[in-house]
PDB file of C-alpha atoms in Angstrom:
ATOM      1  CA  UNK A   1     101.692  89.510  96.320  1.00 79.00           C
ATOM      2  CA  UNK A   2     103.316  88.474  93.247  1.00 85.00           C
ATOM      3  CA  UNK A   3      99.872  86.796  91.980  1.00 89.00           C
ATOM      4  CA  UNK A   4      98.058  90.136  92.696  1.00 90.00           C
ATOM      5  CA  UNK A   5     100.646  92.297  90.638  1.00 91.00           C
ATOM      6  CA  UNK A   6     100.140  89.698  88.130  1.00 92.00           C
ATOM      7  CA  UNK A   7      96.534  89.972  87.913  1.00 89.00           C
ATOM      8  CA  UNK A   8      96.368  93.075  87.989  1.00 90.00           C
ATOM      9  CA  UNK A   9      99.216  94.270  85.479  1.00 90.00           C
ATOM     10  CA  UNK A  10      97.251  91.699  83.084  1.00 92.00           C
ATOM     11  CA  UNK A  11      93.577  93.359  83.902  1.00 90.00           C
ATOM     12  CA  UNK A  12      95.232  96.551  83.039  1.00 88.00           C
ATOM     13  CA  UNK A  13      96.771  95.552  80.002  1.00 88.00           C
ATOM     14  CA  UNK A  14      92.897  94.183  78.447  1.00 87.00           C
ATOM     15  CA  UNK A  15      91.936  97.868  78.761  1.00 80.00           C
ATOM     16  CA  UNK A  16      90.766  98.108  83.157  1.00 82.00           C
ATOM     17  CA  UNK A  17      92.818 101.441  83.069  1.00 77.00           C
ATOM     18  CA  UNK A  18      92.893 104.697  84.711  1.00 75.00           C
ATOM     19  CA  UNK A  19      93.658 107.919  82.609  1.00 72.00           C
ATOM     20  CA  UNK A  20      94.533 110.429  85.675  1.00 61.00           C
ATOM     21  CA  UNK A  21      94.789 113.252  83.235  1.00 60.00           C
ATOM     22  CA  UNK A  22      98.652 112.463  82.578  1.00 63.00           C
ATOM     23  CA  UNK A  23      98.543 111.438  79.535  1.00 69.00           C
ATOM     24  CA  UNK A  24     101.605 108.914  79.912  1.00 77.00           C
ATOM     25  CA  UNK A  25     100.621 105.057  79.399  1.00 81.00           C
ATOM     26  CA  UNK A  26     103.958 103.602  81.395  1.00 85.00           C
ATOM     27  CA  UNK A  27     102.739 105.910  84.518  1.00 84.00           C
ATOM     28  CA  UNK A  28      98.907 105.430  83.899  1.00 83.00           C
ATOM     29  CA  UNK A  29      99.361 101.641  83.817  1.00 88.00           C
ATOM     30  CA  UNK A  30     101.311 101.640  87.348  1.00 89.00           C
ATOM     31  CA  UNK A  31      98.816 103.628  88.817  1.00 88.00           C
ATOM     32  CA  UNK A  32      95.932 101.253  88.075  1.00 89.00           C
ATOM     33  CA  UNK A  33      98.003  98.097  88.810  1.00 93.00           C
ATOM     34  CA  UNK A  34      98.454 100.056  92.359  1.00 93.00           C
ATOM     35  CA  UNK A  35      94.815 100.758  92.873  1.00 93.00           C
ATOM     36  CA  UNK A  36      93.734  97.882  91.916  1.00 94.00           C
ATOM     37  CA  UNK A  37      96.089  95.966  94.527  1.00 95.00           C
ATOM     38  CA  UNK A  38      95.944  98.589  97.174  1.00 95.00           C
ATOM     39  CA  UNK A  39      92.380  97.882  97.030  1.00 95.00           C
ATOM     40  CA  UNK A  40      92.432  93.892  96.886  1.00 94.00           C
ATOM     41  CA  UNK A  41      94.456  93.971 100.452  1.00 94.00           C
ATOM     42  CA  UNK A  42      91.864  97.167 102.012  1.00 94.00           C
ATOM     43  CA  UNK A  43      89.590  95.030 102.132  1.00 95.00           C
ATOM     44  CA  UNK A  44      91.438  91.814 102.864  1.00 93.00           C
ATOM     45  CA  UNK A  45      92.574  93.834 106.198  1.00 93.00           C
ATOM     46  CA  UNK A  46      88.970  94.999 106.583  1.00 92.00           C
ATOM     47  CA  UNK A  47      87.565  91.235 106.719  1.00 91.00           C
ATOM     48  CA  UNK A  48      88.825  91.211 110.904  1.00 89.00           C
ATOM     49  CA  UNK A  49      85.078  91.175 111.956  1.00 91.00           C
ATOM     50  CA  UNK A  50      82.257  89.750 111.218  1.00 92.00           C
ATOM     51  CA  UNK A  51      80.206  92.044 108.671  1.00 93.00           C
ATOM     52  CA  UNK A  52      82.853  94.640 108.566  1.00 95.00           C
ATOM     53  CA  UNK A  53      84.277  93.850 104.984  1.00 94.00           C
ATOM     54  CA  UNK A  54      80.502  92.879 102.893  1.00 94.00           C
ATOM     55  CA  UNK A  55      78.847  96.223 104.873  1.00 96.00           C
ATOM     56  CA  UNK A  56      81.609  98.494 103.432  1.00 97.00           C
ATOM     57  CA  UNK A  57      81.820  96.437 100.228  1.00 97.00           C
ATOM     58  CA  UNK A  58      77.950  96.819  99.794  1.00 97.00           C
ATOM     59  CA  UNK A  59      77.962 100.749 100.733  1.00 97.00           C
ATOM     60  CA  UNK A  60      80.531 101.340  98.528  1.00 97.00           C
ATOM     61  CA  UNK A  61      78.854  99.662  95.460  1.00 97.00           C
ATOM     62  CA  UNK A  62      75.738 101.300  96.623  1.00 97.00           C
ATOM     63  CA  UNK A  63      77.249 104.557  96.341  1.00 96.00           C
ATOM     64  CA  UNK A  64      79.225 104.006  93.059  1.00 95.00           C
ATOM     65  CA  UNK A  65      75.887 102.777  91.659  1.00 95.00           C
ATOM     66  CA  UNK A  66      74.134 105.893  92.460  1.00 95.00           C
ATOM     67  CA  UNK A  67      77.171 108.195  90.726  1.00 92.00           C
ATOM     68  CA  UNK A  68      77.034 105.925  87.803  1.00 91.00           C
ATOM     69  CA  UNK A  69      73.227 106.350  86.818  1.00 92.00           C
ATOM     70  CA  UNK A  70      72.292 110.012  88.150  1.00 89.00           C
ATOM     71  CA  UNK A  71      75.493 112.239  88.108  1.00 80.00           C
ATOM     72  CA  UNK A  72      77.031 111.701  84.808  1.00 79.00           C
ATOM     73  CA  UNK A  73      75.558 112.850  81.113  1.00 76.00           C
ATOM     74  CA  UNK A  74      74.866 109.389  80.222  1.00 82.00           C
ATOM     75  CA  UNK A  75      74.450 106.871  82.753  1.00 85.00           C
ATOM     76  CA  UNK A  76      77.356 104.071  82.993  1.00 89.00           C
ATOM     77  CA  UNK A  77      74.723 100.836  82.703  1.00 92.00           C
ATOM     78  CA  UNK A  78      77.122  98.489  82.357  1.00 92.00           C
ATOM     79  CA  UNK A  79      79.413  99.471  85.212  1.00 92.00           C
ATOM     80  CA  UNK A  80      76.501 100.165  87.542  1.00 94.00           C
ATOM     81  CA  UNK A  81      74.801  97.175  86.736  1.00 95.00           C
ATOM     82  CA  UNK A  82      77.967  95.405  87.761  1.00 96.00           C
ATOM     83  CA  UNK A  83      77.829  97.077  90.778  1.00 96.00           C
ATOM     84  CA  UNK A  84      74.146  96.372  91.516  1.00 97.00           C
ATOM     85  CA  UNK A  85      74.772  92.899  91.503  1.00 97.00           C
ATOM     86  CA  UNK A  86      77.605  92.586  93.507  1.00 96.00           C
ATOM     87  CA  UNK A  87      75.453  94.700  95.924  1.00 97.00           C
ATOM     88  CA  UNK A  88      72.936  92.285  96.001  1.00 96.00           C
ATOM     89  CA  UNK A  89      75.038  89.650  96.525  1.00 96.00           C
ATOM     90  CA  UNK A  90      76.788  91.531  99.752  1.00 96.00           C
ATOM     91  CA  UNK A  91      73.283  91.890 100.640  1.00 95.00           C
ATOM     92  CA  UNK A  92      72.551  88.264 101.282  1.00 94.00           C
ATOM     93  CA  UNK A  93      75.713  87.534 102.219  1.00 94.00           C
ATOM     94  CA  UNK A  94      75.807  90.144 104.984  1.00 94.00           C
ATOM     95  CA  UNK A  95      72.163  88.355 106.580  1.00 92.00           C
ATOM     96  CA  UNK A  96      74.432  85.413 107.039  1.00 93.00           C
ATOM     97  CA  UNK A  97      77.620  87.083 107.906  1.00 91.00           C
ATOM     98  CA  UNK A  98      76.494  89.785 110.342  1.00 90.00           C
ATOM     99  CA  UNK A  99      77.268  88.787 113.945  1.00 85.00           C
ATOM    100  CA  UNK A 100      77.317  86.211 115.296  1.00 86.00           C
ATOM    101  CA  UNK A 101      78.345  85.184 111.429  1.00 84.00           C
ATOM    102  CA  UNK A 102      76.943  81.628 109.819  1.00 89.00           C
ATOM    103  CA  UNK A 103      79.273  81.785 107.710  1.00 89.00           C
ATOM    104  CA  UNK A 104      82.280  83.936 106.409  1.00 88.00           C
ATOM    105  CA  UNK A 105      84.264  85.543 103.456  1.00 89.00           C
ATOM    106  CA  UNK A 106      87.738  84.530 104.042  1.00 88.00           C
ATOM    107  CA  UNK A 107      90.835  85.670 102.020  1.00 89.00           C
ATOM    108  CA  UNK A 108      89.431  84.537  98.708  1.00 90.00           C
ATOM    109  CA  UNK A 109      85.889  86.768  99.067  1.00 92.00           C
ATOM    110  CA  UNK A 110      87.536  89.994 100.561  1.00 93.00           C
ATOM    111  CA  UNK A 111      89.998  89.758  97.311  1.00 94.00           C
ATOM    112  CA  UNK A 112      87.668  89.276  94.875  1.00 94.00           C
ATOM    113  CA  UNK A 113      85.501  92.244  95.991  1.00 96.00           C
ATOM    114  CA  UNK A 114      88.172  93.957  96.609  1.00 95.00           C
ATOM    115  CA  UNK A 115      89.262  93.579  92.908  1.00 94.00           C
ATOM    116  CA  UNK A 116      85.320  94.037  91.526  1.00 95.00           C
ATOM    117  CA  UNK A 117      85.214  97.127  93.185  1.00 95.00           C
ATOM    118  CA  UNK A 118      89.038  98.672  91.979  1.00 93.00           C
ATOM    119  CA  UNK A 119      88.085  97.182  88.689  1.00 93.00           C
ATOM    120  CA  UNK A 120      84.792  99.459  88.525  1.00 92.00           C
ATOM    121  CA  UNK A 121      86.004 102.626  89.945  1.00 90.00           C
ATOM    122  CA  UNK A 122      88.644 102.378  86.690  1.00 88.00           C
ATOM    123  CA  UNK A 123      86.387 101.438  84.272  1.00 86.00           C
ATOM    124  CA  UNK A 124      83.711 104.130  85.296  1.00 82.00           C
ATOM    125  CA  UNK A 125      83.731 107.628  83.950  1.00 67.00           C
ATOM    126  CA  UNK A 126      83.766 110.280  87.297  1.00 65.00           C
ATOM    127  CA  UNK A 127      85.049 113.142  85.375  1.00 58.00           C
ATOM    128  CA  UNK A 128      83.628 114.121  81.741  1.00 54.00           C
ATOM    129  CA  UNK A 129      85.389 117.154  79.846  1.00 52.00           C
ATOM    130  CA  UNK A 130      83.449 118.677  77.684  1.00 48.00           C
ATOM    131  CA  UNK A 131      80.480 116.588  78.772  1.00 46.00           C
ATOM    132  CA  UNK A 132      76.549 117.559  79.066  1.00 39.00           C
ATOM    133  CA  UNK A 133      76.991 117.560  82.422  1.00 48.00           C
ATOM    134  CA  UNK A 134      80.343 120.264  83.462  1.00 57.00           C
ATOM    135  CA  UNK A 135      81.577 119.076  86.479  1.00 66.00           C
ATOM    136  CA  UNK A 136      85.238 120.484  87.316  1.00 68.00           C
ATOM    137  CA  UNK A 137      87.998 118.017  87.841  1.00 77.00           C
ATOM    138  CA  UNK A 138      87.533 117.809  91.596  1.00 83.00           C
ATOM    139  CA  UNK A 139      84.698 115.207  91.199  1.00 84.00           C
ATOM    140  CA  UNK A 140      88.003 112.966  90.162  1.00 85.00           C
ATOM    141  CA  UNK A 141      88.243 112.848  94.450  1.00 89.00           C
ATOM    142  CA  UNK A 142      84.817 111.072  94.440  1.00 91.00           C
ATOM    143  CA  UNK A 143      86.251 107.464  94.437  1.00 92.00           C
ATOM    144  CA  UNK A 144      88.647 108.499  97.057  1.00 94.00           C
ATOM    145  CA  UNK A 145      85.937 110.013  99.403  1.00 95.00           C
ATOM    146  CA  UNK A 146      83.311 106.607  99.230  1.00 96.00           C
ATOM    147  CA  UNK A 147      86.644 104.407 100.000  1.00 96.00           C
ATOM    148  CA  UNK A 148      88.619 106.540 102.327  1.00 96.00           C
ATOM    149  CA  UNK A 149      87.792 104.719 105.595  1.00 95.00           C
ATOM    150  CA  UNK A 150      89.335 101.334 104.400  1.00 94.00           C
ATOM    151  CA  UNK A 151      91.914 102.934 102.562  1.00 96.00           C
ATOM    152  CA  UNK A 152      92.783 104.832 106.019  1.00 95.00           C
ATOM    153  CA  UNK A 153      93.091 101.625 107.729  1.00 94.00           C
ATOM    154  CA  UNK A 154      94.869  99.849 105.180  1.00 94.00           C
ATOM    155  CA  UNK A 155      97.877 102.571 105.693  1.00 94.00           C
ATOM    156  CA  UNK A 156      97.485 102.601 109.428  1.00 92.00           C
ATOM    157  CA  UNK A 157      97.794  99.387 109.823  1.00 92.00           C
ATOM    158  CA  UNK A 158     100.646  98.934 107.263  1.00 92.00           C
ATOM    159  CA  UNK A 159     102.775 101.732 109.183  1.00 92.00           C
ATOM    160  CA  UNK A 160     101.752 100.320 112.534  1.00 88.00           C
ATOM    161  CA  UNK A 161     103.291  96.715 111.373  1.00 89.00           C
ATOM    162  CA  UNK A 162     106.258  98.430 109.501  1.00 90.00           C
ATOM    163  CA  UNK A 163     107.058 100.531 113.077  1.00 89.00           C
ATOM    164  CA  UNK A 164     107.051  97.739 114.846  1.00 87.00           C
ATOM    165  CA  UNK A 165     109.288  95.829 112.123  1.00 86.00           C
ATOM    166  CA  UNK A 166     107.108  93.210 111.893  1.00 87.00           C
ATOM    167  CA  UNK A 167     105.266  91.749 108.499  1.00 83.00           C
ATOM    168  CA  UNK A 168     102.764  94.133 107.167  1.00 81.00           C
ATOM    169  CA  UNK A 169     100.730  91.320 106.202  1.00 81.00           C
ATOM    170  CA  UNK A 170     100.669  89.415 109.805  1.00 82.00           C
ATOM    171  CA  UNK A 171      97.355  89.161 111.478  1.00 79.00           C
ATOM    172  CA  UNK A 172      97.144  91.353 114.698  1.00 81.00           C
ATOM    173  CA  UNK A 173      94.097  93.648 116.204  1.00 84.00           C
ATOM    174  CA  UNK A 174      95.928  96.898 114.974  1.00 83.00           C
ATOM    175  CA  UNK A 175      92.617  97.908 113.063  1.00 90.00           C
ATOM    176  CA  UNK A 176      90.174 100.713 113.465  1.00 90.00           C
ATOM    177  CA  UNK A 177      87.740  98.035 114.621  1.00 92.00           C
ATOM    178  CA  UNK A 178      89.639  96.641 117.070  1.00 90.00           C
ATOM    179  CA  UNK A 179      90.385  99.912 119.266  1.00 91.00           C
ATOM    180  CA  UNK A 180      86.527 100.495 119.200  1.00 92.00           C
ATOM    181  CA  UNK A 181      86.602  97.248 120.856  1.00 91.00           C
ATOM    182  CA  UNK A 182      89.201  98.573 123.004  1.00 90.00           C
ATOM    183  CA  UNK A 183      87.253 101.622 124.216  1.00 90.00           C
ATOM    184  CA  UNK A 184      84.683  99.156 125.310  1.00 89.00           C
ATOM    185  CA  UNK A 185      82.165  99.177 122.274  1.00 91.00           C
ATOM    186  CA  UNK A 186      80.519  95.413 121.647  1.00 92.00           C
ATOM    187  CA  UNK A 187      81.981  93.870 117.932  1.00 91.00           C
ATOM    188  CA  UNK A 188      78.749  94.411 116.256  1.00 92.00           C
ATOM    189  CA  UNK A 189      78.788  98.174 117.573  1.00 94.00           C
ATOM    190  CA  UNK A 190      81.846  98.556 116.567  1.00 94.00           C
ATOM    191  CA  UNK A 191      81.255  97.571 112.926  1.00 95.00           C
ATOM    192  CA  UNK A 192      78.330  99.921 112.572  1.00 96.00           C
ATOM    193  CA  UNK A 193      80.307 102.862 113.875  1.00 96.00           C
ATOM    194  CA  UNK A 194      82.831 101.669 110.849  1.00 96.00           C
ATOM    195  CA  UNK A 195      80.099 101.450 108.430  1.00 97.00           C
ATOM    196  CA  UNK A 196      78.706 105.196 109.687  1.00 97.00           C
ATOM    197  CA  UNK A 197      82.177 106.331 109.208  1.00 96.00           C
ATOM    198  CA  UNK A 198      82.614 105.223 105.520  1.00 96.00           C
ATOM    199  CA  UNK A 199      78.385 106.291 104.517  1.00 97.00           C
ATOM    200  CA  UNK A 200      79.680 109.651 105.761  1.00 96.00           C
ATOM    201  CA  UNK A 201      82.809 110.139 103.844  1.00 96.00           C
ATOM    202  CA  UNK A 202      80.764 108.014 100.583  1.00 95.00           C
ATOM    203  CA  UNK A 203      77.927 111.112 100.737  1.00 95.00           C
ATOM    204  CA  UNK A 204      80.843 113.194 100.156  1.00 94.00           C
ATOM    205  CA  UNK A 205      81.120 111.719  96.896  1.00 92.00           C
ATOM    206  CA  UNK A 206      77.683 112.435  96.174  1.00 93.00           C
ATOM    207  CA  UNK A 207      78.429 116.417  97.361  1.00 92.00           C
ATOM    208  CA  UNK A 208      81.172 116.388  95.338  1.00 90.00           C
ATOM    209  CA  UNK A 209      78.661 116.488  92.126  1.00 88.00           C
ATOM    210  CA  UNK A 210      76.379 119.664  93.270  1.00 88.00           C
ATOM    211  CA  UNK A 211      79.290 121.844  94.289  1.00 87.00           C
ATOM    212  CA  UNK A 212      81.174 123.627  90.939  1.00 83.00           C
ATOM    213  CA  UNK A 213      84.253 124.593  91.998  1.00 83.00           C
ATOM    214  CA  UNK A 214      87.523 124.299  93.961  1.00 86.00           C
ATOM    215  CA  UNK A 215      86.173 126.424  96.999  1.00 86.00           C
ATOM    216  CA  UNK A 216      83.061 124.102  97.265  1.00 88.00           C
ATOM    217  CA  UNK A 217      84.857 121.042  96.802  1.00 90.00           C
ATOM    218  CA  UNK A 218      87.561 121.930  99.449  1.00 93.00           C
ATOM    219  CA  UNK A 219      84.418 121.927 102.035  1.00 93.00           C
ATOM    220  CA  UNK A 220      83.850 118.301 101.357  1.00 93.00           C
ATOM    221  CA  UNK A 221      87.075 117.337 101.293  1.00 95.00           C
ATOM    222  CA  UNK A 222      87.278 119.468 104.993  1.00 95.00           C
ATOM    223  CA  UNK A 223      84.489 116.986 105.930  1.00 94.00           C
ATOM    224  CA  UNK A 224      85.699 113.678 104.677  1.00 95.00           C
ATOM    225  CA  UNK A 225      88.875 114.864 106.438  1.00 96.00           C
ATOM    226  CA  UNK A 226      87.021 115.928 109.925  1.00 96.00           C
ATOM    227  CA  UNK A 227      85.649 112.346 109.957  1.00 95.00           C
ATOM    228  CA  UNK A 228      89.452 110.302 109.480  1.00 95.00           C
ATOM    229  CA  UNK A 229      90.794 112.379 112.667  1.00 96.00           C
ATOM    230  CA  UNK A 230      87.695 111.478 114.535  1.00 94.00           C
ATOM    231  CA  UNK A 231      88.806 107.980 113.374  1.00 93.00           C
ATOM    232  CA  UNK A 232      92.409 108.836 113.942  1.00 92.00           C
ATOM    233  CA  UNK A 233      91.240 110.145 117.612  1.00 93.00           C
ATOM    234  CA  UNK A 234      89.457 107.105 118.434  1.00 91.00           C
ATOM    235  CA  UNK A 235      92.036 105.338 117.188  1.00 88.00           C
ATOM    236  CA  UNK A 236      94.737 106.870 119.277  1.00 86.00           C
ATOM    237  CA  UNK A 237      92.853 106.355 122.707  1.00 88.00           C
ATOM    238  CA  UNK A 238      91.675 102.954 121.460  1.00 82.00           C
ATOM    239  CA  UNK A 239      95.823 102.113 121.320  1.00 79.00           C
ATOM    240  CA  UNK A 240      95.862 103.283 124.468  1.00 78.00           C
ATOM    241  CA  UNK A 241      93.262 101.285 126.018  1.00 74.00           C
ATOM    242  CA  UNK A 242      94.221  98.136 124.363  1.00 65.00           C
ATOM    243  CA  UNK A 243      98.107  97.813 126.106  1.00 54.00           C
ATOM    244  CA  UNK A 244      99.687  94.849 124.025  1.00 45.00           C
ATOM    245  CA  UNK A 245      96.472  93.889 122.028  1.00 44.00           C
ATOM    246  CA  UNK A 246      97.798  95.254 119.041  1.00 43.00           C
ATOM    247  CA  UNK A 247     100.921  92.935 119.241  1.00 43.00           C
ATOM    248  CA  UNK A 248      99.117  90.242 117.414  1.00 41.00           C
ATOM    249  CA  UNK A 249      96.195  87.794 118.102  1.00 39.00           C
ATOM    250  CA  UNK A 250      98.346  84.377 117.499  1.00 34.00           C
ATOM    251  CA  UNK A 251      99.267  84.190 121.139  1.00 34.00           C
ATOM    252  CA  UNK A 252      95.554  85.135 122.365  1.00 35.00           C
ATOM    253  CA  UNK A 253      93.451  82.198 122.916  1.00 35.00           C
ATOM    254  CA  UNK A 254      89.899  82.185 121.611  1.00 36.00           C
ATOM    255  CA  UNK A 255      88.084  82.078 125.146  1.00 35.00           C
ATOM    256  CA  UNK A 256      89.903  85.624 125.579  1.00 38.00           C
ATOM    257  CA  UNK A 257      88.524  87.065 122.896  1.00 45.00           C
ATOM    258  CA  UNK A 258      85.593  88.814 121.821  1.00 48.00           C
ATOM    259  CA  UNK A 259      83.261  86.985 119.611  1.00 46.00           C
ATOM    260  CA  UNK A 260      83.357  87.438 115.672  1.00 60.00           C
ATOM    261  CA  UNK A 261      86.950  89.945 115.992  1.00 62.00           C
ATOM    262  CA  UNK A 262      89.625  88.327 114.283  1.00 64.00           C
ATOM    263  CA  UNK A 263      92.941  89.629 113.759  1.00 62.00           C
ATOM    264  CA  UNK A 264      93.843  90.450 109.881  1.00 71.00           C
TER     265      UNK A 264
END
């Protein structure tokens, strides 16, 4: 953790920065070196299946990419050509690491992306005041709508482990995945219904650039919201389902469990 603070307090001090409309550089630079590490370990906790982490990864960028070039006054190029690359790359990846996987991301992939992707929501522009095009400050939520599956399970999880007083950065099949498992869905199922999830919540993003005000943007945010208790829900009964599975998968032995889920 300390090398993640690290790189990201130093990525924030070359200019990777959030302004947040506060207008205070101590509390502007925390928030960024938060994001950017909240988002490293989202989808380090994501990469417990095969294909779960590059499919979310590659919608994400996918949907970032479209905000960049066709909802702003000026298209971003440099930020959504970032993006477009690192989506292509997630595409071939994903051929190979869909299940059952050839081959597989592992801590150092699921960081990096994680970091690409935290570094390009702060460097793009979501909001522009006084712009061409007048979007009101809601459109700030967009970033928080595209990633708000992973960043749901990345606090489940976390409280789930911190309940149970046990590290918050053990493996164990606590995940959103996992209870989909539970409730009797195949792995590769269960992935899709993940990557559904997050393509719904991500078009909310994209909503949240033809609606003008407050009262349509609180519709979206209803909808983005509707979709994390379904999650929640299926969560819940997935707990449920799954008796001790959730206490961790060191004591499991491989025959006994499904193939491509991995505890993370």
């Amino acid at each position: 953790m300390a090398i993640q603070f690290g790189v990201a307090a130093a990525l924030v001090s070359v200019g990777v920065r959030a302004t947040a409309f506060l207008g205070v550089p101590a509390v502007e630079f925390a928030i960024s070196v938060l994001w950017l590490v909240v988002l490293m370990n989202s989808f380090n906790f994501l990469d417990n299946m095969d294909g779960l982490s590059s499919g979310i990864a590659l919608i994400a960028s996918l949907l970032f990419a479209v905000i960049m070039l066709t909802s702003l006054s000026e298209p971003r190029w440099l930020v959504a050509g970032v993006l477009l690359v690192l989506a292509g790359s997630l595409m071939g990846f994903l051929c190979h690491n869909w299940p059952p996987a050839r081959i597989f991301m592992g801590d150092t992939g699921s960081y990096f992306i994680g970091l690409v992707l935290a570094s390009m929501v702060v460097l793009g522009t979501f909001y522009e005041h006084g712009g061409a095009a007048q979007h009101g400050r809601h459109v700030i939520l967009a970033p928080l709508c595209v990633l708000a599956v992973p960043l749901y399970d990345f606090a489940s999880v976390l409280l789930i482990r911190l309940i149970e007083r046990r590290s918050p950065f053990k493996p164990d099949k606590s995940h959103f995945s996992h209870r989909l498992v539970d409730l009797g869905l195949k792995p590769k199922h269960a992935v899709l219904t993940v990557h559904l999830a997050t393509l719904t919540t991500g078009l909310g993003a994209l909503l949240l650039y033809r609606v003008h005000d407050w009262s349509g943007a609180w519709l979206v945010i209803g909808l983005v919201l509707c979709v994390l208790a379904i999650v929640a829900i299926l969560e819940s009964v997935g707990r449920a389902s799954g008796g001790e599975g959730e206490k961790g998968s060191e004591g499991v032995p491989p025959s006994a469990s499904p193939k491509g889920v991995v505890g993370n």
